[in-house]
Amino acid sequence: MNRVVDQETLNFVLANYRCSIDNSTVSPLGNGLINNTYLVRNINANFVLQRINKNVFKQPEQVVENAELINNHLLNKQQQNHYSLTPIWQVSTIEESAMVIDSHGEYWRAIQYIPNCFTVEEVATAEQAKQVATSFAQFTSALSDFSAVSLADTIPEFHNLSMRIAHLRAVIQSNPKQRLSQCQELVDFCLAQQVFIDNVAQLIQQLPIQVTHNDTKINNLLFCAKSNEPLAVIDLDTCMSGYLMHDFGDMVRTCCSNLPEDGTDLANMNVRFDIYAALAEGYTTTFGDKMSELEQQSLVIGAQLLPFMIGVRFLTDYLDGDNYFHTNHENHNLDRAKNQLNLYRLLQENEQKLNDLTFSVTEISS
Ligand code: GN1
Ligand code: MG
């Protein structure tokens, strides 16, 4: 994906927020793999500016509308003292528009910038992992009486594993960049997981639908610099109907490996079980008896599912010629795929241990 934005376009967009390149500094913000995000510093105000990737979000206005609906609901909950985190608001243009469309047909929106906050790329302690899981559980709990059908599917079938496998099979067939020979072993490994794929398909028939965040990476949580406590859940782009195991699984994926998702030292990859236990404790105790027995059991499947699914997605994008995720070097998607599929393998090998850790929480707390 092209990340370059020309100065003329940037100036045109900034003008909609009473800014210009001359009176502002604009710097890249965060490590997103999809949108382009900037921090705009201006004498009047600082704000976050984002170009929504319309190759990924086919109807960018849905992303903005969903965020507004979710924020309004969270604000109500906060005012009733049922939500201790804070909504982060989108900022309208001077013409009161939610978005700006530039001359290339690209969509932009602005978001409130909260000062004195930080994000975390790598979980430091079990205590911090528990905070992360507790916050994402509070977020979904606060949305439990919000009608999932009122949210647009910003990416239809986003976490549908069978569809992700179908996409992989299709790109194997077409092999558009002739890269199949470079990753045949990895492809074979994915396709050999049919038992797991079938188990997931069967499980989702029985799980209740919730409004989930669907991108619960640790860096999608804002911490207050003064208290070191979580302050807000950010990046609501894929917040839509889902299952608790998806959100839990993505936390495990991003917190429990000792390597970043594109790390290549796979011989030394290991699972941080103390972090897993803290995530399970934070997540299950926050939901309490609002989480069914089956949902609790599904967390262990989710922990394997999310690394597997993103591994399949990275591999598909590699074979397709890197059209979806931002990449920083050749074979970046292949490195990510190898990493995430290795994490899946390690988590699968330790399924019994994960089960024990997930359920020991209930025993301790009951
Ligand atoms: C993408 O761009 P970002 O970091 O918000 C992706 C997630 C992946 C993640 C992997 C819409 O999220 O699904 O888990 O990269 N988002 C989309 O780091 O595909
Ligand atoms: Mg995201």
Short mmCIF file of C-alpha atoms and ligand atoms in Angstrom, two decimals:
data_model
loop_
_atom_site.label_atom_id
_atom_site.label_comp_id
_atom_site.label_asym_id
_atom_site.label_seq_id
_atom_site.Cartn_x
_atom_site.Cartn_y
_atom_site.Cartn_z
CA MET A 1 0.00 0.00 0.00
CA ASN A 2 1.20 3.47 -0.90
CA ARG A 3 1.84 5.57 2.18
CA VAL A 4 3.09 8.72 0.50
CA VAL A 5 0.96 11.83 0.81
CA ASP A 6 1.87 14.90 -1.22
CA GLN A 7 2.16 18.30 0.46
CA GLU A 8 -0.53 19.87 -1.68
CA THR A 9 -3.06 17.24 -0.61
CA LEU A 10 -2.06 17.57 3.01
CA ASN A 11 -2.48 21.34 2.84
CA PHE A 12 -5.91 20.97 1.25
CA VAL A 13 -7.03 18.60 4.03
CA LEU A 14 -5.56 20.76 6.80
CA ALA A 15 -7.41 23.82 5.49
CA ASN A 16 -10.64 22.07 6.45
CA TYR A 17 -9.46 22.19 10.06
CA ARG A 18 -8.29 25.81 9.98
CA CYS A 19 -4.66 24.75 9.59
CA SER A 20 -1.96 24.78 6.93
CA ILE A 21 1.44 23.22 6.46
CA ASP A 22 2.98 26.60 7.32
CA ASN A 23 1.39 26.95 10.73
CA SER A 24 1.42 23.26 11.77
CA THR A 25 3.81 20.40 12.20
CA VAL A 26 2.61 17.06 10.90
CA SER A 27 4.31 13.85 12.00
CA PRO A 28 3.46 10.16 11.51
CA LEU A 29 1.75 8.59 14.51
CA GLY A 30 1.53 4.95 15.61
CA ASN A 31 2.31 1.72 13.83
CA GLY A 32 -0.93 0.91 12.01
CA LEU A 33 -0.73 -1.48 9.07
CA ILE A 34 -3.74 -0.07 7.24
CA ASN A 35 -4.52 3.64 7.60
CA ASN A 36 -2.11 6.59 7.50
CA THR A 37 -2.14 8.40 10.82
CA TYR A 38 -0.53 11.74 11.69
CA LEU A 39 -0.29 14.00 14.69
CA VAL A 40 -0.99 17.60 13.72
CA ARG A 41 0.45 20.19 16.11
CA ASN A 42 -0.87 23.66 15.71
CA ILE A 43 -0.86 26.82 17.77
CA ASN A 44 -4.66 26.51 18.21
CA ALA A 45 -4.96 22.79 18.87
CA ASN A 46 -3.35 19.40 18.39
CA PHE A 47 -5.31 16.65 16.71
CA VAL A 48 -4.91 13.30 15.03
CA LEU A 49 -5.43 13.19 11.28
CA GLN A 50 -6.07 9.93 9.50
CA ARG A 51 -6.40 8.87 5.89
CA ILE A 52 -8.71 5.88 5.87
CA ASN A 53 -7.54 3.11 3.58
CA LYS A 54 -10.41 2.69 1.14
CA ASN A 55 -8.82 -0.39 -0.38
CA VAL A 56 -9.57 -2.04 2.99
CA PHE A 57 -12.63 -0.07 4.18
CA LYS A 58 -14.70 0.01 1.01
CA GLN A 59 -17.14 2.49 2.54
CA PRO A 60 -14.98 4.75 4.72
CA GLU A 61 -17.99 6.74 5.93
CA GLN A 62 -19.18 3.59 7.74
CA VAL A 63 -16.03 3.66 9.87
CA VAL A 64 -16.77 7.21 10.97
CA GLU A 65 -20.49 6.61 11.54
CA ASN A 66 -19.85 3.46 13.60
CA ALA A 67 -17.35 5.31 15.80
CA GLU A 68 -19.89 8.07 16.45
CA LEU A 69 -22.59 5.56 17.46
CA ILE A 70 -20.22 3.66 19.73
CA ASN A 71 -18.88 6.83 21.35
CA ASN A 72 -22.37 8.11 22.10
CA HIS A 73 -23.23 4.82 23.77
CA LEU A 74 -19.99 4.84 25.79
CA LEU A 75 -20.62 8.42 26.86
CA ASN A 76 -24.03 7.42 28.23
CA LYS A 77 -22.47 4.55 30.13
CA GLN A 78 -19.76 6.83 31.47
CA GLN A 79 -22.35 9.34 32.66
CA GLN A 80 -24.19 6.55 34.48
CA ASN A 81 -20.90 5.48 36.08
CA HIS A 82 -20.99 2.20 34.17
CA TYR A 83 -17.87 2.85 32.12
CA SER A 84 -14.67 4.15 33.66
CA LEU A 85 -12.72 4.68 30.42
CA THR A 86 -13.36 7.63 28.14
CA PRO A 87 -14.63 7.91 24.55
CA ILE A 88 -12.25 9.61 22.11
CA TRP A 89 -14.23 11.86 19.79
CA GLN A 90 -13.88 12.51 16.11
CA VAL A 91 -13.48 16.16 15.13
CA SER A 92 -15.63 17.82 12.45
CA THR A 93 -14.29 20.19 9.81
CA ILE A 94 -15.05 23.92 9.92
CA GLU A 95 -18.00 23.13 7.63
CA GLU A 96 -19.24 20.60 10.23
CA SER A 97 -18.37 17.67 8.01
CA ALA A 98 -17.21 14.37 9.52
CA MET A 99 -14.80 13.70 6.67
CA VAL A 100 -12.78 15.38 3.93
CA ILE A 101 -12.40 13.87 0.47
CA ASP A 102 -9.22 14.98 -1.32
CA SER A 103 -8.66 15.42 -5.05
CA HIS A 104 -7.51 11.76 -5.35
CA GLY A 105 -10.81 10.58 -3.86
CA GLU A 106 -9.15 9.63 -0.55
CA TYR A 107 -11.07 9.96 2.74
CA TRP A 108 -9.70 11.80 5.76
CA ARG A 109 -10.99 12.35 9.27
CA ALA A 110 -9.71 14.04 12.42
CA ILE A 111 -9.75 12.62 15.94
CA GLN A 112 -9.27 14.29 19.32
CA TYR A 113 -5.69 14.21 20.58
CA ILE A 114 -5.41 13.43 24.28
CA PRO A 115 -2.26 14.92 25.82
CA ASN A 116 -0.18 13.25 28.54
CA CYS A 117 -0.94 9.74 27.36
CA PHE A 118 1.13 6.89 26.05
CA THR A 119 0.64 3.65 24.18
CA VAL A 120 2.55 0.43 24.78
CA GLU A 121 4.02 -1.76 22.04
CA GLU A 122 5.16 -4.60 24.26
CA VAL A 123 3.54 -5.62 27.50
CA ALA A 124 5.92 -5.10 30.41
CA THR A 125 4.39 -6.95 33.35
CA ALA A 126 1.59 -9.36 34.20
CA GLU A 127 -0.10 -6.52 36.03
CA GLN A 128 -0.14 -4.45 32.85
CA ALA A 129 -1.52 -7.42 30.88
CA LYS A 130 -4.35 -7.67 33.38
CA GLN A 131 -5.10 -3.96 32.90
CA VAL A 132 -5.26 -4.49 29.14
CA ALA A 133 -7.67 -7.42 29.38
CA THR A 134 -9.79 -5.64 31.98
CA SER A 135 -10.10 -2.55 29.76
CA PHE A 136 -11.13 -4.44 26.64
CA ALA A 137 -13.61 -6.45 28.74
CA GLN A 138 -15.06 -3.20 30.16
CA PHE A 139 -15.38 -1.89 26.62
CA THR A 140 -17.36 -4.93 25.41
CA SER A 141 -19.38 -5.05 28.64
CA ALA A 142 -20.39 -1.41 28.16
CA LEU A 143 -21.57 -2.32 24.66
CA SER A 144 -23.49 -5.42 25.75
CA ASP A 145 -26.84 -3.59 25.51
CA PHE A 146 -25.90 -1.85 22.27
CA SER A 147 -27.59 -3.38 19.27
CA ALA A 148 -24.95 -5.06 17.12
CA VAL A 149 -27.18 -4.76 14.04
CA SER A 150 -27.03 -0.97 14.16
CA LEU A 151 -23.32 -1.14 13.35
CA ALA A 152 -22.26 -1.44 9.72
CA ASP A 153 -19.93 -4.30 8.86
CA THR A 154 -16.97 -2.11 7.93
CA ILE A 155 -15.23 -5.25 6.62
CA PRO A 156 -17.74 -8.03 5.99
CA GLU A 157 -16.72 -11.47 7.33
CA PHE A 158 -13.64 -9.88 8.91
CA HIS A 159 -12.96 -12.74 11.33
CA ASN A 160 -14.47 -15.56 9.30
CA LEU A 161 -11.69 -18.16 9.19
CA SER A 162 -13.31 -20.29 6.49
CA MET A 163 -13.46 -17.26 4.22
CA ARG A 164 -9.83 -16.39 4.98
CA ILE A 165 -8.84 -19.94 4.00
CA ALA A 166 -10.91 -19.64 0.82
CA HIS A 167 -8.98 -16.44 -0.03
CA LEU A 168 -5.70 -18.26 0.55
CA ARG A 169 -6.78 -21.11 -1.71
CA ALA A 170 -7.77 -18.65 -4.43
CA VAL A 171 -4.43 -16.85 -4.40
CA ILE A 172 -2.57 -20.18 -4.40
CA GLN A 173 -4.46 -21.03 -7.58
CA SER A 174 -3.73 -17.75 -9.34
CA ASN A 175 -0.21 -17.28 -7.88
CA PRO A 176 -0.10 -13.75 -9.39
CA LYS A 177 3.46 -12.87 -8.30
CA GLN A 178 4.96 -16.35 -8.72
CA ARG A 179 5.79 -16.43 -5.00
CA LEU A 180 4.23 -19.80 -4.19
CA SER A 181 7.51 -21.69 -4.46
CA GLN A 182 8.99 -19.40 -1.75
CA CYS A 183 6.37 -20.43 0.80
CA GLN A 184 5.04 -23.85 -0.22
CA GLU A 185 5.81 -25.41 3.15
CA LEU A 186 3.95 -22.67 5.00
CA VAL A 187 0.98 -22.96 2.65
CA ASP A 188 0.88 -26.73 3.20
CA PHE A 189 0.99 -26.16 6.96
CA CYS A 190 -2.04 -23.84 6.79
CA LEU A 191 -4.07 -26.19 4.63
CA ALA A 192 -3.23 -29.11 6.94
CA GLN A 193 -5.11 -27.38 9.80
CA GLN A 194 -8.53 -28.53 8.57
CA VAL A 195 -9.48 -30.13 11.89
CA PHE A 196 -8.90 -26.84 13.69
CA ILE A 197 -10.73 -24.92 10.95
CA ASP A 198 -13.74 -27.27 11.26
CA ASN A 199 -13.70 -27.01 15.07
CA VAL A 200 -13.84 -23.23 14.86
CA ALA A 201 -16.68 -23.36 12.32
CA GLN A 202 -18.64 -25.63 14.65
CA LEU A 203 -17.91 -23.56 17.76
CA ILE A 204 -19.13 -20.27 16.29
CA GLN A 205 -22.54 -21.86 15.65
CA GLN A 206 -22.97 -22.04 19.41
CA LEU A 207 -21.40 -18.81 20.68
CA PRO A 208 -23.45 -15.69 21.45
CA ILE A 209 -22.79 -12.65 19.28
CA GLN A 210 -21.34 -9.63 21.10
CA VAL A 211 -20.15 -6.21 19.99
CA THR A 212 -16.40 -6.76 19.99
CA HIS A 213 -13.48 -4.48 19.20
CA ASN A 214 -11.76 -6.94 16.84
CA ASP A 215 -8.32 -5.31 17.01
CA THR A 216 -7.36 -5.61 20.66
CA LYS A 217 -3.64 -5.15 20.19
CA ILE A 218 -2.02 -3.68 23.27
CA ASN A 219 -1.21 -0.50 21.30
CA ASN A 220 -4.93 0.16 20.87
CA LEU A 221 -5.18 1.18 24.49
CA LEU A 222 -4.24 4.67 25.71
CA PHE A 223 -2.63 4.92 29.16
CA CYS A 224 -2.62 8.04 31.30
CA ALA A 225 0.98 9.19 31.82
CA LYS A 226 0.25 10.47 35.32
CA SER A 227 -1.49 7.43 36.79
CA ASN A 228 -0.19 4.72 34.41
CA GLU A 229 -3.80 3.50 34.29
CA PRO A 230 -5.69 2.76 31.04
CA LEU A 231 -7.65 5.76 29.84
CA ALA A 232 -9.29 4.86 26.54
CA VAL A 233 -9.77 2.13 23.98
CA ILE A 234 -8.81 3.50 20.55
CA ASP A 235 -9.16 2.41 16.90
CA LEU A 236 -12.84 1.52 16.61
CA ASP A 237 -12.51 0.80 12.86
CA THR A 238 -13.41 -2.87 13.12
CA CYS A 239 -15.67 -2.72 16.17
CA MET A 240 -18.67 -4.81 15.10
CA SER A 241 -20.40 -8.12 15.81
CA GLY A 242 -18.06 -10.86 16.93
CA TYR A 243 -17.22 -13.33 19.65
CA LEU A 244 -15.34 -12.78 22.90
CA MET A 245 -12.72 -15.31 21.81
CA HIS A 246 -11.70 -12.98 18.96
CA ASP A 247 -10.83 -10.11 21.29
CA PHE A 248 -9.21 -12.35 23.85
CA GLY A 249 -7.24 -14.15 21.12
CA ASP A 250 -5.87 -10.92 19.68
CA MET A 251 -4.65 -9.87 23.13
CA VAL A 252 -2.90 -13.21 23.54
CA ARG A 253 -1.45 -12.86 20.06
CA THR A 254 0.04 -9.45 20.77
CA CYS A 255 0.98 -9.84 24.45
CA CYS A 256 2.07 -13.44 24.95
CA SER A 257 4.85 -13.81 22.41
CA ASN A 258 8.34 -12.70 23.40
CA LEU A 259 8.81 -11.48 19.80
CA PRO A 260 7.04 -8.72 17.86
CA GLU A 261 4.67 -9.98 15.15
CA ASP A 262 7.35 -9.62 12.47
CA GLY A 263 10.27 -10.90 14.54
CA THR A 264 12.35 -13.49 12.69
CA ASP A 265 14.22 -15.21 15.52
CA LEU A 266 11.68 -18.01 15.56
CA ALA A 267 14.00 -20.57 17.15
CA ASN A 268 13.82 -18.43 20.28
CA MET A 269 10.11 -17.67 20.24
CA ASN A 270 8.27 -18.60 23.41
CA VAL A 271 4.90 -18.08 25.04
CA ARG A 272 4.77 -15.92 28.16
CA PHE A 273 2.42 -18.00 30.29
CA ASP A 274 2.40 -15.56 33.21
CA ILE A 275 1.06 -12.94 30.80
CA TYR A 276 -1.53 -15.40 29.49
CA ALA A 277 -2.73 -16.12 33.03
CA ALA A 278 -3.03 -12.38 33.75
CA LEU A 279 -5.00 -11.78 30.54
CA ALA A 280 -7.35 -14.67 31.34
CA GLU A 281 -7.86 -13.41 34.86
CA GLY A 282 -8.53 -9.81 33.82
CA TYR A 283 -10.89 -10.84 31.04
CA THR A 284 -12.95 -13.49 32.84
CA THR A 285 -13.26 -11.70 36.17
CA THR A 286 -14.41 -8.46 34.53
CA PHE A 287 -17.24 -10.27 32.73
CA GLY A 288 -17.98 -12.43 35.77
CA ASP A 289 -21.11 -14.51 35.24
CA LYS A 290 -21.94 -12.52 32.10
CA MET A 291 -19.45 -14.83 30.35
CA SER A 292 -20.96 -18.25 29.67
CA GLU A 293 -19.08 -21.49 30.34
CA LEU A 294 -18.79 -22.08 26.59
CA GLU A 295 -17.46 -18.57 26.03
CA GLN A 296 -14.83 -19.19 28.69
CA GLN A 297 -13.85 -22.48 27.03
CA SER A 298 -13.71 -20.72 23.66
CA LEU A 299 -10.99 -18.34 24.89
CA VAL A 300 -8.39 -21.06 24.46
CA ILE A 301 -9.53 -21.62 20.86
CA GLY A 302 -9.48 -17.84 20.29
CA ALA A 303 -5.88 -17.72 21.54
CA GLN A 304 -4.92 -20.10 18.72
CA LEU A 305 -7.37 -18.75 16.16
CA LEU A 306 -6.17 -15.14 16.02
CA PRO A 307 -2.48 -15.92 15.34
CA PHE A 308 -3.55 -18.56 12.82
CA MET A 309 -5.99 -16.27 11.03
CA ILE A 310 -3.61 -13.31 10.80
CA GLY A 311 -0.85 -15.74 9.71
CA VAL A 312 -3.12 -16.88 6.89
CA ARG A 313 -3.96 -13.25 6.04
CA PHE A 314 -0.27 -12.19 5.93
CA LEU A 315 0.56 -15.22 3.77
CA THR A 316 -2.34 -14.46 1.42
CA ASP A 317 -1.17 -10.85 1.07
CA TYR A 318 2.40 -11.97 0.43
CA LEU A 319 1.24 -14.28 -2.37
CA ASP A 320 -0.99 -11.52 -3.72
CA GLY A 321 1.87 -9.02 -3.97
CA ASP A 322 1.48 -7.03 -0.71
CA ASN A 323 -1.65 -5.10 -1.61
CA TYR A 324 -3.36 -5.02 1.77
CA PHE A 325 -0.96 -4.47 4.69
CA HIS A 326 1.69 -1.74 4.75
CA THR A 327 5.12 -3.35 4.40
CA ASN A 328 8.55 -1.92 5.20
CA HIS A 329 10.78 -4.35 3.40
CA GLU A 330 10.74 -7.20 0.90
CA ASN A 331 9.19 -10.37 2.32
CA HIS A 332 7.77 -8.42 5.29
CA ASN A 333 4.41 -10.18 4.98
CA LEU A 334 6.18 -13.53 4.66
CA ASP A 335 8.17 -12.86 7.84
CA ARG A 336 4.95 -11.91 9.64
CA ALA A 337 3.20 -15.03 8.39
CA LYS A 338 6.02 -17.31 9.52
CA ASN A 339 6.05 -15.62 12.91
CA GLN A 340 2.31 -15.80 13.52
CA LEU A 341 1.96 -19.38 12.30
CA ASN A 342 4.79 -20.39 14.59
CA LEU A 343 3.04 -18.70 17.49
CA TYR A 344 -0.14 -20.60 16.57
CA ARG A 345 1.84 -23.85 16.61
CA LEU A 346 3.31 -23.11 20.04
CA LEU A 347 -0.09 -22.17 21.47
CA GLN A 348 -1.64 -25.30 20.00
CA GLU A 349 1.08 -27.49 21.51
CA ASN A 350 0.30 -25.93 24.89
CA GLU A 351 -3.48 -26.11 24.66
CA GLN A 352 -3.85 -28.12 27.86
CA LYS A 353 -1.75 -25.65 29.81
CA LEU A 354 -3.79 -22.73 28.45
CA ASN A 355 -6.99 -24.53 29.46
CA ASP A 356 -5.69 -25.04 32.97
CA LEU A 357 -4.66 -21.39 33.27
CA THR A 358 -7.99 -20.15 31.89
CA PHE A 359 -10.03 -22.18 34.32
CA SER A 360 -7.79 -21.86 37.36
CA VAL A 361 -8.92 -18.21 37.46
CA THR A 362 -12.50 -19.25 38.26
CA GLU A 363 -11.34 -21.71 40.87
CA ILE A 364 -9.23 -19.10 42.65
CA SER A 365 -11.94 -16.46 42.53
CA SER A 366 -14.91 -18.68 43.39
C1 GN1 B 1 -4.21 -4.32 11.09
O1 GN1 B 1 -3.62 -1.38 11.07
P1 GN1 B 1 -3.96 -1.97 12.38
O2 GN1 B 1 -2.73 -2.10 13.20
O3 GN1 B 1 -5.06 -1.22 13.09
C2 GN1 B 1 -5.40 -5.23 10.79
C3 GN1 B 1 -5.67 -6.17 11.96
C4 GN1 B 1 -4.41 -6.99 12.23
C5 GN1 B 1 -3.22 -6.06 12.47
C6 GN1 B 1 -1.94 -6.86 12.58
C7 GN1 B 1 -8.48 -3.64 9.26
O4 GN1 B 1 -4.53 -3.46 12.16
O5 GN1 B 1 -6.72 -7.04 11.62
O6 GN1 B 1 -4.60 -7.82 13.34
O7 GN1 B 1 -3.08 -5.11 11.40
N1 GN1 B 1 -6.59 -4.40 10.53
C8 GN1 B 1 -7.35 -4.59 9.44
O8 GN1 B 1 -0.97 -6.08 13.19
O9 GN1 B 1 -7.16 -5.49 8.64
MG MG B 2 -7.00 -1.39 13.59
#
